[in-house]
Amino acid sequence: MSQKNRILSGMRPTGPLHLGNLLGALANWVNMQDEYDCYFFIADWHALTSDYENTSAIEQNRKEIILDWLSAGLTPEKSTLFVQSLVKEHAELFLLLSMITPVPWLERNPTYKELIGELNNKDLSTFGFLGYPVLQAADIIIYRPYGVPVGVDQAPHVEITREIARRFNHFYGDVFPEPELILTETPKILGLDRRKMSKSYGNAIFLSDSPEEISKKVSRMITDPQRAKRSDPGNPDVCNVYDFHKLYTDPHTVEEIDEQCRNAGIGCVECKQKMAQGLIKALAPIREKRAYYEQRPELVEEIMVEGSNKARTIACETMEVVRAAVKIKN
Ligand code: TRP
Ligand code: SF4
């Protein structure tokens, strides 16, 4: 029997997933399902690190993300899909790792420094927020995976994870392999307003959007800002709509659009409509699967519970080894 390498990754349940999430993470995960033994989980405890004051949305977001995952093509037949808070062993390992993690490692973490600066409307001077990467390290190494597929923004966290694993091994013996960073490509598309696509900017196209919503949103998209009038020639190279075309329209038509845009042979309204058609068509299989799973909430719940049970079995095995290594009673 050929043994596939295990990989693991997670997402915080901060809201419904959009095209940026699909292209940046989820589509990669879906594609990795055949090559790897995949573990994907919802990091609901991590959602608390910044949203501890108002936790009311976490449960609903968790449900939405599961639907997004299954709609996009993650399947329990190939992957283990689970919920962090259903595997309490993550918390035990987090505690043990917190004992050996030097605080300066965490204070140096670029993500930490960035977010503290960005989210200045929230009080993030908490122990939990500083310890975010320690919990993430526990999430990862408890499954002793070969690697962690993440976007470049998460690279510092994987690096800290490797350092913590090394330090643990140094004190207590070889327990944890250092997980590889598997960098996934980040999408080339922007939000409707040409800023980074993000739920909080209100510029996102969600996987759960209906064809009508998609059409409406696409018609709002900012195109080549220099092209003011229909009779002005445009420049597809600086146009976000054109970047979408490259992903969702057949190559022959994309070439035509390139040419017609440059000599004002096509207007942006028509161009956007064409793109919306392609996008709506590309997302059709996702909408179909969503309709299927939306009708079956018990099945969806069962998938996550069974996945969590399977994950817990592995986590428990690791913790036996860990407790023995640390010489804390099993
Ligand atoms: N920090 C990750 C994010 O914000 C989520 C996450 C938590 C994660 N634990 C993880 C990702 C373990 C990979 C592996 O996207
Ligand atoms: Fe962009 Fe299309 Fe308008 Fe050209 S015609 S600027 S590619 S939307």
PDB file of N, CA and C and ligand atoms in Angstrom, residues 223-224 227 234-236 239-242 245 257 260-262 266-269 271-272, ligand 2:
ATOM      1  N   THR A 223     -12.870  49.275 -13.497  1.00  0.00           N
ATOM      2  CA  THR A 223     -12.078  48.755 -14.627  1.00  0.00           C
ATOM      3  C   THR A 223     -10.806  49.591 -14.766  1.00  0.00           C
ATOM      4  N   ASP A 224     -10.331  49.742 -15.978  1.00  0.00           N
ATOM      5  CA  ASP A 224      -9.176  50.618 -16.212  1.00  0.00           C
ATOM      6  C   ASP A 224      -9.576  52.048 -15.826  1.00  0.00           C
ATOM      7  N   ARG A 227      -9.945  54.813 -18.375  1.00  0.00           N
ATOM      8  CA  ARG A 227     -10.930  54.740 -19.457  1.00  0.00           C
ATOM      9  C   ARG A 227     -12.237  55.359 -18.973  1.00  0.00           C
ATOM     10  N   GLY A 234      -9.001  51.275 -23.929  1.00  0.00           N
ATOM     11  CA  GLY A 234      -8.675  50.839 -22.567  1.00  0.00           C
ATOM     12  C   GLY A 234      -7.374  50.061 -22.535  1.00  0.00           C
ATOM     13  N   ASN A 235      -6.925  49.767 -21.345  1.00  0.00           N
ATOM     14  CA  ASN A 235      -5.721  48.959 -21.175  1.00  0.00           C
ATOM     15  C   ASN A 235      -6.026  47.753 -20.294  1.00  0.00           C
ATOM     16  N   PRO A 236      -6.200  46.584 -20.906  1.00  0.00           N
ATOM     17  CA  PRO A 236      -6.554  45.398 -20.120  1.00  0.00           C
ATOM     18  C   PRO A 236      -5.489  45.028 -19.073  1.00  0.00           C
ATOM     19  N   CYS A 239      -6.485  46.228 -15.793  1.00  0.00           N
ATOM     20  CA  CYS A 239      -7.908  46.074 -15.487  1.00  0.00           C
ATOM     21  C   CYS A 239      -8.178  44.771 -14.730  1.00  0.00           C
ATOM     22  N   ASN A 240      -8.798  44.918 -13.586  1.00  0.00           N
ATOM     23  CA  ASN A 240      -9.142  43.777 -12.733  1.00  0.00           C
ATOM     24  C   ASN A 240     -10.135  42.845 -13.433  1.00  0.00           C
ATOM     25  N   VAL A 241     -11.059  43.436 -14.197  1.00  0.00           N
ATOM     26  CA  VAL A 241     -12.035  42.613 -14.927  1.00  0.00           C
ATOM     27  C   VAL A 241     -11.291  41.689 -15.897  1.00  0.00           C
ATOM     28  N   TYR A 242     -10.264  42.234 -16.501  1.00  0.00           N
ATOM     29  CA  TYR A 242      -9.482  41.424 -17.433  1.00  0.00           C
ATOM     30  C   TYR A 242      -8.770  40.272 -16.716  1.00  0.00           C
ATOM     31  N   HIS A 245     -11.207  37.702 -16.440  1.00  0.00           N
ATOM     32  CA  HIS A 245     -11.408  37.040 -17.739  1.00  0.00           C
ATOM     33  C   HIS A 245     -10.381  35.917 -17.946  1.00  0.00           C
ATOM     34  N   ILE A 257     -10.892  40.107 -26.508  1.00  0.00           N
ATOM     35  CA  ILE A 257     -11.201  41.215 -25.606  1.00  0.00           C
ATOM     36  C   ILE A 257      -9.991  42.133 -25.465  1.00  0.00           C
ATOM     37  N   GLN A 260      -9.964  44.220 -28.600  1.00  0.00           N
ATOM     38  CA  GLN A 260     -11.107  45.145 -28.692  1.00  0.00           C
ATOM     39  C   GLN A 260     -11.057  46.222 -27.622  1.00  0.00           C
ATOM     40  N   CYS A 261     -10.531  45.867 -26.455  1.00  0.00           N
ATOM     41  CA  CYS A 261     -10.412  46.855 -25.390  1.00  0.00           C
ATOM     42  C   CYS A 261      -9.456  47.958 -25.830  1.00  0.00           C
ATOM     43  N   ARG A 262      -8.333  47.539 -26.391  1.00  0.00           N
ATOM     44  CA  ARG A 262      -7.299  48.516 -26.765  1.00  0.00           C
ATOM     45  C   ARG A 262      -7.737  49.459 -27.879  1.00  0.00           C
ATOM     46  N   ILE A 266     -14.855  47.341 -27.690  1.00  0.00           N
ATOM     47  CA  ILE A 266     -15.825  46.776 -26.742  1.00  0.00           C
ATOM     48  C   ILE A 266     -15.943  47.745 -25.562  1.00  0.00           C
ATOM     49  N   GLY A 267     -17.145  47.877 -25.047  1.00  0.00           N
ATOM     50  CA  GLY A 267     -17.343  48.725 -23.875  1.00  0.00           C
ATOM     51  C   GLY A 267     -17.215  47.908 -22.601  1.00  0.00           C
ATOM     52  N   CYS A 268     -16.946  48.591 -21.502  1.00  0.00           N
ATOM     53  CA  CYS A 268     -16.740  47.874 -20.242  1.00  0.00           C
ATOM     54  C   CYS A 268     -18.014  47.162 -19.788  1.00  0.00           C
ATOM     55  N   VAL A 269     -19.159  47.748 -20.082  1.00  0.00           N
ATOM     56  CA  VAL A 269     -20.409  47.119 -19.642  1.00  0.00           C
ATOM     57  C   VAL A 269     -20.557  45.731 -20.271  1.00  0.00           C
ATOM     58  N   CYS A 271     -18.179  43.995 -21.695  1.00  0.00           N
ATOM     59  CA  CYS A 271     -17.038  43.173 -21.294  1.00  0.00           C
ATOM     60  C   CYS A 271     -17.287  42.510 -19.940  1.00  0.00           C
ATOM     61  N   LYS A 272     -17.867  43.286 -19.029  1.00  0.00           N
ATOM     62  CA  LYS A 272     -18.167  42.746 -17.699  1.00  0.00           C
ATOM     63  C   LYS A 272     -19.242  41.675 -17.775  1.00  0.00           C
TER      64      LYS A 272
HETATM   65 FE1  SF4 B   2     -11.406  46.193 -18.586  1.00  0.00          FE
HETATM   66 FE2  SF4 B   2     -12.925  45.006 -20.376  1.00  0.00          FE
HETATM   67 FE3  SF4 B   2     -13.230  47.620 -19.863  1.00  0.00          FE
HETATM   68 FE4  SF4 B   2     -11.082  46.750 -21.149  1.00  0.00          FE
HETATM   69  S1  SF4 B   2     -13.190  46.632 -21.875  1.00  0.00           S
HETATM   70  S2  SF4 B   2     -11.104  48.214 -19.462  1.00  0.00           S
HETATM   71  S3  SF4 B   2     -10.732  44.765 -20.168  1.00  0.00           S
HETATM   72  S4  SF4 B   2     -13.607  45.934 -18.480  1.00  0.00           S
END
